Coordinates of C-alpha atoms in Angstrom, one line a residue:
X1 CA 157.8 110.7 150.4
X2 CA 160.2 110.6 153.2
X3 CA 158.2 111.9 155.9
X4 CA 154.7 110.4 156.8
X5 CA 151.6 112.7 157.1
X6 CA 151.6 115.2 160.4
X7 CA 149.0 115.5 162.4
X8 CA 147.9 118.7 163.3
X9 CA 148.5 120.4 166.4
X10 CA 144.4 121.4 166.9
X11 CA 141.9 118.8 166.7
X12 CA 138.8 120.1 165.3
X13 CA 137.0 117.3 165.1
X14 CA 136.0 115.9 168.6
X15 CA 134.0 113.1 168.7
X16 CA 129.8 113.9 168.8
X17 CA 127.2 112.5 171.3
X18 CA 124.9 113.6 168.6
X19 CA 122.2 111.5 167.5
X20 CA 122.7 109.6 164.4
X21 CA 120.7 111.1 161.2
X22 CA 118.5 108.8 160.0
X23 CA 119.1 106.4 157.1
X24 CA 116.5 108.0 154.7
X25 CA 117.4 111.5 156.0
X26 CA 121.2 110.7 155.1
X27 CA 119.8 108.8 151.7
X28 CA 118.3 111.9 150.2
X29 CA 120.8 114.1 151.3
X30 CA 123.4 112.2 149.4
X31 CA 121.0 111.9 146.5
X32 CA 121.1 115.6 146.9
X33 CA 124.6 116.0 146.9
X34 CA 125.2 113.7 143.9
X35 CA 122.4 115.6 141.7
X36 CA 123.4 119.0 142.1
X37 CA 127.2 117.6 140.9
X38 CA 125.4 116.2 137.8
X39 CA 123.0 118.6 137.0
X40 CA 125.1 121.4 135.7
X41 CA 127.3 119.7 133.1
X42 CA 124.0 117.8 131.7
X43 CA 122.2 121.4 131.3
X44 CA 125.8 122.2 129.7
X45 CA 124.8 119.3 127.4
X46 CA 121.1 120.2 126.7
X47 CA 121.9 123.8 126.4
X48 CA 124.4 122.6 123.7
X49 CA 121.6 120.2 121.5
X50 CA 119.4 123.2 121.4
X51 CA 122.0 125.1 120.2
X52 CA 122.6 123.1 117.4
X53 CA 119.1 122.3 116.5
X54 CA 117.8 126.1 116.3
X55 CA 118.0 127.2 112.2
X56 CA 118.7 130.7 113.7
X57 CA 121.7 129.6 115.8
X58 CA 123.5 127.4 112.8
X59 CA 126.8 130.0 113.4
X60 CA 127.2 129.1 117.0
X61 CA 127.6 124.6 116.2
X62 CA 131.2 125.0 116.7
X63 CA 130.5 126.7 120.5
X64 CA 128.0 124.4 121.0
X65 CA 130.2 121.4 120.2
X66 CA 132.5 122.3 122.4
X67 CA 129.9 123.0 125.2
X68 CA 128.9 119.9 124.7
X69 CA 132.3 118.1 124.4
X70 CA 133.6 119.7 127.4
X71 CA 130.1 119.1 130.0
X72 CA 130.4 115.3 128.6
X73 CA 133.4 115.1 129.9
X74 CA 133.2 116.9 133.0
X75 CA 129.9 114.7 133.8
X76 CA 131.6 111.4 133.1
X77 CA 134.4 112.4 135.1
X78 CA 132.1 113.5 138.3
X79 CA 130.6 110.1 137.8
X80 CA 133.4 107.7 137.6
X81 CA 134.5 109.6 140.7
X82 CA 131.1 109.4 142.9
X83 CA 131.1 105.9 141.9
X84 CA 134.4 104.9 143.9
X85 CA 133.4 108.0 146.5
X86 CA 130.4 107.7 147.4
X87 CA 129.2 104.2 145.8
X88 CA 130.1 100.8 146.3
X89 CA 132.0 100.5 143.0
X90 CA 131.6 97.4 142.8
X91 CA 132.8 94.5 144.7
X92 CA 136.2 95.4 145.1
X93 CA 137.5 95.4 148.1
X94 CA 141.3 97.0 147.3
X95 CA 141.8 99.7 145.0
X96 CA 145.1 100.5 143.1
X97 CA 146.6 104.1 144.1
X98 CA 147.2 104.9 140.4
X99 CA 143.3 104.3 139.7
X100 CA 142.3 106.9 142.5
X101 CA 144.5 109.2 141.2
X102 CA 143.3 109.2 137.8
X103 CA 139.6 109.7 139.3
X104 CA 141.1 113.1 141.5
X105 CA 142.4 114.3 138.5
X106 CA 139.4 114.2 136.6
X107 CA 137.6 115.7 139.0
X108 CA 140.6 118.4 139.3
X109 CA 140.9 119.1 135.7
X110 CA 137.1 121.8 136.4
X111 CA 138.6 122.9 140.0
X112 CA 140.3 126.1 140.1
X113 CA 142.8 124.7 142.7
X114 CA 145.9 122.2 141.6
X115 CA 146.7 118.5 142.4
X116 CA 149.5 117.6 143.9
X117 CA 149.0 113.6 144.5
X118 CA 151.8 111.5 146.5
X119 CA 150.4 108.3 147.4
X120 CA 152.9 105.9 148.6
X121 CA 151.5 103.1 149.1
X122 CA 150.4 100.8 145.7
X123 CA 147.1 99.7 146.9
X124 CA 144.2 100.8 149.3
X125 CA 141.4 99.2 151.2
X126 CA 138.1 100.9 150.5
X127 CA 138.3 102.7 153.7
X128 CA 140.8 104.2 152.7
X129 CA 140.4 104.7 148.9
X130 CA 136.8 106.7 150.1
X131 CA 139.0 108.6 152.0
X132 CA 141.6 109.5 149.6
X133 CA 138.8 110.7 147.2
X134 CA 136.8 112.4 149.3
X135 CA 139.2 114.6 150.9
X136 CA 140.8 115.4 147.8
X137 CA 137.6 116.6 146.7
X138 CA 137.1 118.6 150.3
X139 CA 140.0 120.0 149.9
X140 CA 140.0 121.2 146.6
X141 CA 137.0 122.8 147.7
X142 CA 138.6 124.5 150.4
X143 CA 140.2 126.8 147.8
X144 CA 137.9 128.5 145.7
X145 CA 140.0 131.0 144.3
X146 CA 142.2 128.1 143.7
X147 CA 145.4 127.2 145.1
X148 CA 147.4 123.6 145.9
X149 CA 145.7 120.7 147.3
X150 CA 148.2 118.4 148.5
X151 CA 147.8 114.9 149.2
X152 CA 150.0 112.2 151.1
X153 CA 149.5 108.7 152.4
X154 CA 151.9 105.9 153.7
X155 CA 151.5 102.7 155.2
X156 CA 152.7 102.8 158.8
X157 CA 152.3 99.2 160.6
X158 CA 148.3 98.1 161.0
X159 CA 147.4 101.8 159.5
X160 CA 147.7 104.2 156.7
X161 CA 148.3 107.3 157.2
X162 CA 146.8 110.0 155.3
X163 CA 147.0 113.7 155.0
X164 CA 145.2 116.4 152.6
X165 CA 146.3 119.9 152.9
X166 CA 145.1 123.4 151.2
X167 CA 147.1 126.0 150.5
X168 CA 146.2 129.1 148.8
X169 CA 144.3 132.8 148.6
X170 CA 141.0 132.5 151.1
X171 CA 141.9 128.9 151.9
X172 CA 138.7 128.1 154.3
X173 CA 136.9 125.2 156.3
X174 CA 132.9 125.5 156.1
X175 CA 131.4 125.3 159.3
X176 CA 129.1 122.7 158.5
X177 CA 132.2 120.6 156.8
X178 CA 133.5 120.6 160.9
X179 CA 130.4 119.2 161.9
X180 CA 129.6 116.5 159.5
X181 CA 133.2 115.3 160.7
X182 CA 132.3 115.1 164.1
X183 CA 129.1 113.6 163.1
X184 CA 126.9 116.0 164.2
X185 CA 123.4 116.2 162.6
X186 CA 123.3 119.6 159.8
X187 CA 123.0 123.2 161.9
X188 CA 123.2 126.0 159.4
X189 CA 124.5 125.9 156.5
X190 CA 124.6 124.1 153.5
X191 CA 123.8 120.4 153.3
X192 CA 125.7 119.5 150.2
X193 CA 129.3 120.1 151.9
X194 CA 127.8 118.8 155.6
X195 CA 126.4 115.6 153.8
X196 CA 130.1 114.2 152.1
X197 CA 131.8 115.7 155.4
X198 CA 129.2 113.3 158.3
X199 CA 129.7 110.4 155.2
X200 CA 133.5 110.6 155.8
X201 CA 132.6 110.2 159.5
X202 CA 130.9 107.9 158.7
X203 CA 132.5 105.1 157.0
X204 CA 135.7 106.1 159.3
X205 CA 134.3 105.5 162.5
X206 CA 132.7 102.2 161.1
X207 CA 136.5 101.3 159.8
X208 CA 138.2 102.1 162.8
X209 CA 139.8 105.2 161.9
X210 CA 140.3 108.6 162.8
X211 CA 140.1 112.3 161.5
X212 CA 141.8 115.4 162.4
X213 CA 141.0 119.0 160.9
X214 CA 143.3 122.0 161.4
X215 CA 142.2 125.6 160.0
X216 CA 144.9 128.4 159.2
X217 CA 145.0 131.4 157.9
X218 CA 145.3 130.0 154.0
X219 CA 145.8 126.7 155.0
X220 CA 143.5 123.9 155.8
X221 CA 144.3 120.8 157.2
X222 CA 142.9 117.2 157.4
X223 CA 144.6 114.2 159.0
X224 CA 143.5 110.4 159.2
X225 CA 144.1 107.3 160.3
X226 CA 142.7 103.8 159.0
X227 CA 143.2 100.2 159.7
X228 CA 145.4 99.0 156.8

């Protein structure tokens, strides 16, 4: 990559004086979060066994395997991925670029939008390996009638310097997305995309870093910053 990460020209993501949510509050909502992204492939699974144990259905076993095949992998891949995302994974404490892309990707293989991954530098705090996940994720969510989500990072000095961007048909920010990044407590709106969005804010602020957001029309925007 030969130019590092812009910044965009609107920051959308101020700083709140917002009260902190509380621990539990944050707790269930993540639990939340994590068990809507499970719960559909496993039914996928179920729906499949039932298939293939009903005498009346013994025509379908080839759908039904590959209902089952495909939710099996589309649930191990959501939870490799939460488990570097969201979770400690772990006690690592640097992760290898080439490993965090691997996890996008699986997650990207049952978005509509495409991965376009350029990660410069070889290996990541966890700061910045959360980040990297997450916002691929955000971003590839930011195009639901798909689209590219591209995503940069490069070590400049003390800091890495990271940028997701989504291009495409309808690209769009969710309201509550904004104001989990500034860390302000869930409005309106949906808490499954506000929850991953204040978590971002989260461990950033706690690293040192920063987060910009800049909405176009098709075109979304996120920037950071984190200590190296």
């Amino acid at each position: 990559m030969s130019e590092s990460p812009v910044q965009p020209d609107t920051n959308a993501v101020a700083t709140s004086a917002a009260p902190p949510v509380r621990t539990a509050e944050l707790a269930a909502y993540l639990a939340a979060r994590m068990c809507h992204d499970f719960i559909s492939p496993a039914s996928a699974i179920v729906s499949g066994l039932d298939l293939l144990e009903d005498p009346s259905a013994q025509d379908m076993r080839e759908e039904a395997m590959g209902l089952i095949a495909t939710s099996a992998r589309k649930l191990a891949d959501l939870l490799a991925f939460t488990r570097v995302a969201f979770g400690a994974s772990a006690s690592a404490e640097t992760f290898d670029a080439r490993d965090l892309q691997k996890l996008a990707q699986g997650v990207f293989k049952h978005m509509r939008a495409e991965l376009d991954w350029a990660v410069e530098t070889p290996a990541v705090n966890k700061p910045a390996a959360r980040t990297l996940l997450n916002l691929a994720q955000m971003t590839g969510a930011a195009l639901p009638t798909g689209g590219t989500a591209r995503i940069r990072a490069v070590q400049e000095g003390a800091s890495i310097a990271i940028a997701a961007e989504a291009v495409g048909p309808r690209a769009r920010l969710r309201p509550e997305v904004l104001a989990g990044l500034r860390g302000e407590p869930l409005g309106e709106g949906l808490h499954g995309h506000w929850v991953q969005a204040y978590y971002v804010h989260l461990f950033l602020t706690d690293a040192g870093g920063r987060i910009f957001a800049d909405v176009q029309e098709e075109r979304v925007v996120f920037a950071v910053t984190v200590p190296a």
